[in-house]
Coordinates of N, CA and C in Angstrom, one line a residue:
M3 N 5.7 -15.5 4.1 CA 6.3 -14.2 4.4 C 5.6 -13.6 5.6
P4 N 6.3 -13.2 6.7 CA 5.6 -12.6 7.8 C 5.1 -11.2 7.5
Y5 N 4.0 -10.9 8.2 CA 3.4 -9.6 8.1 C 4.1 -8.6 9.0
T6 N 4.5 -7.5 8.5 CA 5.1 -6.4 9.4 C 4.2 -5.2 9.4
P7 N 3.6 -4.9 10.6 CA 2.7 -3.8 10.6 C 3.4 -2.4 10.3
P8 N 2.6 -1.5 9.8 CA 3.2 -0.2 9.5 C 3.5 0.6 10.8
P9 N 4.3 1.7 10.7 CA 4.6 2.4 11.9 C 3.4 3.1 12.4
E10 N 3.5 3.7 13.6 CA 2.4 4.4 14.3 C 2.0 5.6 13.4
L11 N 0.7 5.9 13.4 CA 0.2 7.0 12.6 C 0.9 8.3 12.9
A12 N 1.2 8.6 14.1 CA 1.8 9.8 14.5 C 3.2 10.0 13.8
A13 N 3.9 8.9 13.5 CA 5.2 9.0 12.9 C 5.1 9.1 11.4
M14 N 3.9 9.1 10.8 CA 3.8 9.0 9.3 C 3.4 10.4 8.8
S15 N 4.0 10.8 7.7 CA 3.5 12.0 7.0 C 2.3 11.7 6.2
L16 N 1.6 12.8 5.7 CA 0.4 12.6 4.9 C 0.7 11.7 3.7
A17 N 1.8 12.0 3.1 CA 2.2 11.2 1.9 C 2.3 9.7 2.3
E18 N 3.0 9.4 3.4 CA 3.1 8.0 3.8 C 1.8 7.4 4.2
L19 N 0.9 8.2 4.8 CA -0.5 7.7 5.1 C -1.2 7.4 3.9
A20 N -1.2 8.3 2.9 CA -1.8 8.0 1.6 C -1.3 6.8 0.9
E21 N 0.0 6.6 1.0 CA 0.7 5.5 0.4 C 0.2 4.2 1.1
A22 N 0.2 4.2 2.4 CA -0.3 3.0 3.2 C -1.7 2.7 2.8
H23 N -2.5 3.7 2.6 CA -3.9 3.5 2.2 C -4.0 2.9 0.8
A24 N -3.2 3.4 -0.1 CA -3.2 2.9 -1.5 C -2.5 1.6 -1.8
E25 N -1.5 1.3 -1.0 CA -0.7 0.1 -1.3 C -1.4 -1.2 -1.0
R26 N -2.4 -1.2 -0.2 CA -3.1 -2.4 0.1 C -3.8 -2.9 -1.1
R27 N -3.2 -3.8 -1.8 CA -3.8 -4.2 -3.1 C -4.9 -5.3 -2.7
L28 N -6.1 -4.9 -2.9 CA -7.2 -5.7 -2.5 C -7.9 -6.4 -3.7
P29 N -8.4 -7.5 -3.6 CA -9.1 -8.2 -4.7 C -10.3 -7.4 -5.1
P30 N -10.7 -7.5 -6.4 CA -11.9 -6.8 -6.9 C -13.2 -7.4 -6.6
L31 N -13.6 -7.3 -5.3 CA -14.8 -8.0 -4.9 C -16.0 -7.6 -5.6
D32 N -16.1 -6.3 -6.0 CA -17.2 -5.7 -6.7 C -17.4 -6.3 -8.0
Q33 N -16.4 -7.0 -8.6 CA -16.5 -7.6 -9.9 C -16.8 -9.1 -9.8
W34 N -16.9 -9.7 -8.6 CA -17.1 -11.1 -8.4 C -18.5 -11.3 -8.1
A35 N -19.2 -12.3 -8.7 CA -20.6 -12.7 -8.4 C -20.7 -14.2 -8.4
P36 N -20.1 -14.8 -7.4 CA -20.1 -16.3 -7.3 C -21.5 -16.8 -7.1
A37 N -21.8 -17.9 -7.7 CA -23.2 -18.5 -7.6 C -23.3 -19.4 -6.3
R38 N -22.2 -19.9 -5.9 CA -22.2 -20.8 -4.7 C -22.1 -20.0 -3.4
T39 N -23.0 -20.3 -2.5 CA -23.0 -19.6 -1.2 C -23.0 -20.6 -0.1
G40 N -22.6 -20.1 1.1 CA -22.5 -20.9 2.2 C -22.3 -20.1 3.5
D41 N -22.0 -20.8 4.6 CA -21.7 -20.1 5.8 C -20.2 -20.3 6.2
S42 N -19.6 -19.3 6.6 CA -18.1 -19.3 6.9 C -17.9 -19.9 8.3
H43 N -18.9 -19.9 9.1 CA -18.8 -20.3 10.5 C -17.9 -19.3 11.3
M44 N -17.9 -18.1 10.8 CA -17.1 -17.0 11.4 C -18.0 -15.9 11.9
R45 N -17.4 -15.2 12.9 CA -18.1 -14.1 13.5 C -17.1 -13.0 13.8
I46 N -17.5 -11.7 13.7 CA -16.7 -10.6 14.1 C -17.4 -10.0 15.3
A47 N -16.8 -10.0 16.5 CA -17.4 -9.5 17.7 C -17.4 -8.0 17.6
A48 N -18.1 -7.3 18.5 CA -18.2 -5.9 18.5 C -16.9 -5.2 18.8
D49 N -16.0 -5.9 19.5 CA -14.7 -5.4 19.8 C -13.7 -5.6 18.7
G50 N -14.1 -6.2 17.6 CA -13.2 -6.4 16.5 C -12.5 -7.8 16.4
T51 N -12.8 -8.6 17.4 CA -12.2 -10.0 17.4 C -12.9 -10.9 16.4
W52 N -12.1 -11.6 15.6 CA -12.6 -12.5 14.7 C -12.6 -13.9 15.3
F53 N -13.7 -14.6 15.1 CA -13.8 -16.0 15.6 C -14.1 -16.9 14.4
H54 N -13.6 -18.2 14.5 CA -14.0 -19.2 13.6 C -14.5 -20.4 14.5
E55 N -15.7 -20.8 14.3 CA -16.3 -21.9 15.0 C -16.1 -21.7 16.5
G56 N -16.3 -20.5 17.0 CA -16.3 -20.2 18.4 C -14.9 -19.8 19.0
S57 N -13.9 -20.1 18.3 CA -12.5 -19.8 18.8 C -12.0 -18.6 18.1
P58 N -11.3 -17.7 18.9 CA -10.7 -16.5 18.3 C -9.6 -16.8 17.3
I59 N -9.5 -16.1 16.3 CA -8.4 -16.2 15.3 C -7.3 -15.3 15.9
R60 N -6.2 -15.9 16.2 CA -5.2 -15.2 17.0 C -4.1 -14.7 16.0
R61 N -4.0 -15.1 14.8 CA -3.0 -14.6 13.9 C -3.4 -13.3 13.2
P62 N -2.8 -12.2 13.5 CA -3.2 -10.9 12.8 C -3.1 -11.0 11.3
A63 N -2.2 -11.8 10.7 CA -2.1 -11.9 9.3 C -3.3 -12.6 8.7
M64 N -3.8 -13.6 9.4 CA -5.0 -14.3 8.9 C -6.2 -13.3 8.9
V65 N -6.4 -12.6 10.0 CA -7.5 -11.6 10.1 C -7.4 -10.6 9.0
R66 N -6.2 -10.1 8.7 CA -5.9 -9.1 7.7 C -6.3 -9.7 6.3
A67 N -5.9 -11.0 6.1 CA -6.2 -11.6 4.8 C -7.7 -11.8 4.6
F68 N -8.4 -12.3 5.7 CA -9.9 -12.4 5.6 C -10.6 -11.1 5.4
S69 N -10.1 -10.1 6.0 CA -10.7 -8.7 6.0 C -10.7 -8.2 4.5
G70 N -9.7 -8.6 3.8 CA -9.6 -8.2 2.4 C -10.6 -8.8 1.5
L71 N -11.3 -9.8 2.0 CA -12.3 -10.5 1.2 C -13.7 -10.2 1.7
L72 N -13.8 -9.2 2.6 CA -15.1 -8.9 3.2 C -15.9 -7.8 2.4
R73 N -17.2 -8.1 2.3 CA -18.1 -7.2 1.6 C -19.4 -7.2 2.4
R74 N -20.0 -6.0 2.5 CA -21.3 -5.8 3.1 C -22.2 -5.4 2.0
E75 N -23.3 -6.2 1.9 CA -24.3 -5.9 0.8 C -25.4 -5.0 1.3
A76 N -26.2 -4.6 0.4 CA -27.3 -3.5 0.6 C -28.2 -3.9 1.7
D77 N -28.4 -5.2 1.9 CA -29.3 -5.7 3.0 C -28.7 -5.7 4.4
G78 N -27.4 -5.3 4.4 CA -26.6 -5.3 5.7 C -25.9 -6.5 6.0
G79 N -26.1 -7.6 5.2 CA -25.3 -8.8 5.4 C -23.9 -8.7 5.0
H80 N -23.0 -9.4 5.8 CA -21.6 -9.4 5.5 C -21.2 -10.8 4.9
W81 N -20.3 -10.7 3.9 CA -19.9 -11.9 3.2 C -18.4 -11.9 3.0
L82 N -17.8 -13.1 3.0 CA -16.4 -13.3 2.5 C -16.6 -13.8 1.1
V83 N -15.9 -13.1 0.2 CA -16.2 -13.3 -1.2 C -14.9 -13.7 -2.0
T84 N -15.0 -14.8 -2.7 CA -13.9 -15.2 -3.7 C -14.6 -15.3 -5.0
P85 N -13.8 -15.5 -6.1 CA -14.4 -15.7 -7.4 C -15.4 -16.9 -7.5
F86 N -15.2 -17.9 -6.5 CA -15.9 -19.1 -6.6 C -17.1 -19.3 -5.6
E87 N -17.0 -18.6 -4.5 CA -18.0 -18.8 -3.5 C -18.2 -17.5 -2.6
K88 N -19.3 -17.4 -2.0 CA -19.6 -16.3 -1.1 C -20.1 -16.9 0.2
L89 N -19.4 -16.6 1.3 CA -19.7 -17.3 2.6 C -20.1 -16.2 3.6
S90 N -21.3 -16.4 4.2 CA -21.8 -15.4 5.2 C -20.9 -15.4 6.4
I91 N -20.8 -14.2 7.0 CA -20.0 -14.0 8.2 C -20.9 -13.1 9.1
A92 N -21.1 -13.5 10.4 CA -21.8 -12.7 11.3 C -21.0 -11.6 11.9
V93 N -21.6 -10.4 11.9 CA -20.9 -9.2 12.4 C -21.8 -8.6 13.4
E94 N -21.3 -8.5 14.6 CA -22.1 -8.0 15.7 C -22.4 -6.5 15.6
D95 N -21.4 -5.7 15.2 CA -21.6 -4.2 15.0 C -21.1 -3.8 13.7
A96 N -19.8 -3.5 13.7 CA -19.1 -3.1 12.4 C -18.0 -4.2 12.2
A97 N -17.6 -4.3 10.9 CA -16.6 -5.3 10.5 C -15.2 -4.9 11.0
F98 N -15.0 -3.6 11.2 CA -13.6 -3.1 11.6 C -13.8 -2.2 12.8
V99 N -12.7 -2.0 13.5 CA -12.6 -1.0 14.6 C -11.5 0.0 14.3
A100 N -11.8 1.3 14.4 CA -10.8 2.3 14.2 C -10.1 2.5 15.6
T101 N -8.8 2.3 15.6 CA -8.1 2.3 16.9 C -7.2 3.5 17.1
D102 N -7.0 4.4 16.1 CA -6.2 5.6 16.3 C -6.6 6.6 15.2
M103 N -6.4 7.8 15.5 CA -6.7 8.9 14.5 C -5.6 10.0 14.6
Q104 N -5.2 10.5 13.4 CA -4.3 11.6 13.4 C -4.9 12.7 12.4
V105 N -4.6 13.9 12.7 CA -5.0 15.0 11.9 C -3.8 15.6 11.2
R106 N -3.9 15.8 9.9 CA -2.8 16.4 9.1 C -3.4 17.6 8.3
H107 N -2.5 18.5 8.0 CA -2.9 19.7 7.2 C -1.9 19.8 6.0
E108 N -1.6 18.7 5.4 CA -0.5 18.7 4.4 C -0.9 18.5 3.0
D109 N -2.2 18.5 2.7 CA -2.6 18.3 1.3 C -2.3 19.6 0.5
A110 N -2.5 19.5 -0.8 CA -2.1 20.7 -1.7 C -2.9 21.9 -1.3
R111 N -4.1 21.8 -0.7 CA -4.8 23.0 -0.4 C -4.8 23.3 1.1
N112 N -3.9 22.7 1.8 CA -3.8 22.8 3.3 C -5.1 22.5 4.0
R113 N -5.9 21.6 3.4 CA -7.2 21.2 4.1 C -6.8 20.2 5.1
P114 N -7.6 20.0 6.2 CA -7.4 19.0 7.1 C -7.7 17.6 6.5
V115 N -6.9 16.7 7.0 CA -7.0 15.3 6.6 C -7.1 14.4 7.9
L116 N -8.1 13.7 8.0 CA -8.2 12.8 9.2 C -7.8 11.4 8.8
A117 N -6.8 10.8 9.3 CA -6.3 9.5 9.0 C -6.6 8.6 10.2
F118 N -7.2 7.4 9.9 CA -7.6 6.4 10.9 C -6.8 5.1 10.6
R119 N -6.4 4.5 11.7 CA -5.8 3.2 11.7 C -6.8 2.2 12.2
L120 N -7.0 1.1 11.5 CA -8.0 0.1 11.9 C -7.3 -1.0 12.6
N121 N -8.1 -1.9 13.2 CA -7.6 -3.0 13.9 C -6.9 -4.0 13.0
T122 N -7.1 -3.9 11.7 CA -6.4 -4.7 10.7 C -5.1 -4.1 10.2
D123 N -4.7 -2.9 10.8 CA -3.6 -2.1 10.4 C -3.8 -1.4 9.1
D124 N -5.0 -1.4 8.5 CA -5.3 -0.6 7.3 C -5.3 0.8 7.8
V125 N -5.0 1.7 6.8 CA -5.1 3.2 7.0 C -6.2 3.7 6.1
V126 N -7.1 4.4 6.7 CA -8.3 5.0 5.9 C -8.3 6.5 6.1
L127 N -8.3 7.3 5.0 CA -8.4 8.7 5.1 C -9.9 9.1 4.9
A128 N -10.4 9.7 6.0 CA -11.8 10.1 5.9 C -12.0 11.2 4.8
G129 N -13.1 11.1 4.1 CA -13.4 12.1 3.0 C -14.6 11.7 2.3
P130 N -14.8 12.2 1.1 CA -15.9 11.9 0.3 C -16.1 10.4 0.0
E131 N -15.0 9.7 -0.2 CA -15.0 8.2 -0.5 C -15.1 7.4 0.8
H132 N -14.7 8.0 1.9 CA -14.8 7.3 3.2 C -15.4 8.2 4.2
P133 N -16.7 8.4 4.2 CA -17.3 9.3 5.1 C -17.4 8.8 6.5
L134 N -17.5 9.8 7.4 CA -17.8 9.5 8.8 C -19.3 9.6 9.0
R135 N -19.9 8.8 9.8 CA -21.3 9.0 10.1 C -21.5 8.7 11.6
V136 N -22.5 9.4 12.1 CA -22.8 9.2 13.6 C -24.2 8.5 13.7
A137 N -24.3 7.6 14.7 CA -25.5 6.9 14.9 C -25.7 7.0 16.5
G138 N -26.7 6.3 16.9 CA -27.0 6.3 18.3 C -27.8 7.6 18.7
T139 N -27.6 8.0 20.0 CA -28.3 9.1 20.5 C -27.3 10.2 21.0
A140 N -27.8 11.3 21.3 CA -26.9 12.4 21.9 C -26.2 11.9 23.1
E141 N -26.9 11.1 23.9 CA -26.3 10.6 25.2 C -25.3 9.4 24.9
V142 N -25.6 8.6 23.9 CA -24.8 7.5 23.6 C -24.6 7.4 22.1
P143 N -23.7 8.3 21.6 CA -23.4 8.3 20.2 C -22.5 7.1 19.8
A144 N -22.5 6.8 18.5 CA -21.6 5.8 17.9 C -21.1 6.4 16.6
F145 N -19.8 6.3 16.4 CA -19.2 6.9 15.2 C -18.7 5.8 14.3
Y146 N -18.9 5.9 13.0 CA -18.5 4.9 12.0 C -17.8 5.6 10.9
L147 N -16.9 4.9 10.3 CA -16.1 5.3 9.1 C -16.3 4.3 8.0
A148 N -16.7 4.7 6.8 CA -16.8 3.8 5.7 C -15.4 3.4 5.3
V149 N -15.3 2.1 5.1 CA -13.9 1.5 4.8 C -13.9 1.1 3.4
R150 N -14.6 0.0 3.0 CA -14.6 -0.4 1.6 C -15.7 -1.5 1.4
H151 N -16.2 -1.6 0.2 CA -17.2 -2.6 -0.2 C -18.4 -2.6 0.8
G152 N -18.8 -1.4 1.3 CA -19.9 -1.3 2.2 C -19.6 -1.5 3.6
A153 N -18.4 -2.0 3.9 CA -18.1 -2.3 5.3 C -17.6 -1.0 6.0
E154 N -17.9 -1.0 7.4 CA -17.5 0.2 8.2 C -16.6 -0.2 9.3
A155 N -16.0 0.8 9.9 CA -15.3 0.7 11.2 C -16.0 1.5 12.2
R156 N -16.1 0.9 13.4 CA -16.7 1.7 14.5 C -15.4 2.3 15.2
L157 N -15.5 3.6 15.6 CA -14.4 4.2 16.3 C -14.5 3.7 17.8
N158 N -13.3 3.2 18.3 CA -13.3 2.7 19.7 C -13.2 4.0 20.6
R159 N -13.3 3.7 21.8 CA -13.4 4.8 22.8 C -12.3 5.9 22.7
S160 N -11.1 5.4 22.6 CA -10.0 6.4 22.5 C -10.0 7.2 21.2
T161 N -10.3 6.5 20.1 CA -10.4 7.2 18.8 C -11.5 8.1 18.8
Y162 N -12.7 7.8 19.4 CA -13.8 8.7 19.5 C -13.4 9.9 20.3
G163 N -12.6 9.7 21.4 CA -12.1 10.8 22.1 C -11.2 11.7 21.3
Q164 N -10.3 11.1 20.5 CA -9.4 11.9 19.6 C -10.3 12.8 18.7
L165 N -11.3 12.2 18.1 CA -12.1 12.9 17.1 C -12.9 14.0 17.8
I166 N -13.4 13.8 19.0 CA -14.2 14.8 19.6 C -13.3 16.0 20.1
D167 N -12.1 15.6 20.6 CA -11.1 16.7 20.9 C -10.8 17.6 19.7
H168 N -10.6 16.9 18.6 CA -10.3 17.7 17.4 C -11.5 18.5 17.0
A169 N -12.7 18.0 17.1 CA -13.9 18.7 16.7 C -14.1 19.9 17.6
L170 N -13.8 19.8 18.9 CA -14.0 20.9 19.8 C -13.0 22.0 19.5
D171 N -11.8 21.6 19.0 CA -10.8 22.6 18.6 C -11.2 23.4 17.3
V172 N -11.9 22.8 16.4 CA -12.2 23.4 15.1 C -13.6 23.8 14.9
S173 N -14.5 23.4 15.7 CA -15.9 23.7 15.5 C -16.3 25.0 16.0
G174 N -17.3 25.6 15.3 CA -17.9 26.9 15.8 C -18.8 26.6 16.9
E175 N -19.3 27.6 17.6 CA -20.2 27.4 18.7 C -21.5 26.8 18.2
G176 N -21.9 25.7 18.8 CA -23.2 25.0 18.5 C -23.2 24.1 17.3
A177 N -22.0 23.9 16.7 CA -22.0 23.1 15.5 C -20.8 22.2 15.5
L178 N -20.9 21.1 16.3 CA -19.8 20.1 16.4 C -19.7 19.4 15.1
A179 N -18.5 19.6 14.4 CA -18.3 19.0 13.1 C -16.8 19.0 12.8
V180 N -16.4 18.1 11.9 CA -15.0 18.0 11.4 C -15.0 18.0 9.9
E181 N -13.8 18.3 9.3 CA -13.7 18.3 7.9 C -12.5 17.4 7.6
S182 N -12.5 16.7 6.4 CA -11.4 15.9 6.0 C -11.5 15.8 4.5
L183 N -10.4 16.2 3.8 CA -10.3 16.1 2.3 C -11.5 16.8 1.7
G184 N -11.9 18.0 2.3 CA -13.0 18.8 1.7 C -14.4 18.4 2.1
A185 N -14.6 17.3 2.8 CA -15.9 16.9 3.2 C -16.1 17.3 4.6
R186 N -17.4 17.7 4.9 CA -17.7 18.1 6.3 C -18.6 17.0 6.9
F187 N -18.3 16.7 8.2 CA -19.0 15.6 8.9 C -19.6 16.1 10.2
P188 N -20.9 16.4 10.3 CA -21.5 16.7 11.6 C -21.3 15.6 12.6
L189 N -21.1 15.9 13.8 CA -20.8 14.8 14.8 C -21.9 14.7 15.9
V190 N -23.1 15.2 15.6 CA -24.2 15.1 16.5 C -25.3 14.2 15.9
P191 N -25.7 13.1 16.6 CA -26.7 12.2 16.0 C -28.0 13.0 15.7
A192 N -28.7 12.5 14.6 CA -29.9 13.1 14.2 C -31.0 12.8 15.3
A193 N -31.8 13.7 15.5 CA -32.8 13.6 16.6 C -33.9 12.6 16.3

């Protein structure tokens, strides 16, 4: 069955965004503890490109399928996990890349909701379960969004620009921050 990507974020209502986020039925990786381990011979480049044995994986459906098996452990290592084995995967920066962002004010309390599209076409709603964090320095910041099972998405340049534009519109003087689903996220790296 061919994979059909969802419509652009701008064309989706908050209800449709929430449905896209919830409909991705993912395996229960947190319940699997396979004894057999190995190396997947795979790598995720900083730009989000997936490689197997040095060659890029060109089929988006394959990348999407593999990404559903991805888990980051407490030591920072990334693994592709099945009930039977756990294979290491090299990740240069973050496992995902956030490629688009939209702001909605449609939840029951009219709170802002920040919706992000990932390079795997997943939709993630920033909030308490999917916090934003800032790393790097004030001169060269890097923004990350928690995705699932410890894995994160790094915001690409245009998505970072969308986030900062929104922050400038809503932040008070001297406090660059955004809110989503009731959670507040400062956007200035710690000194």
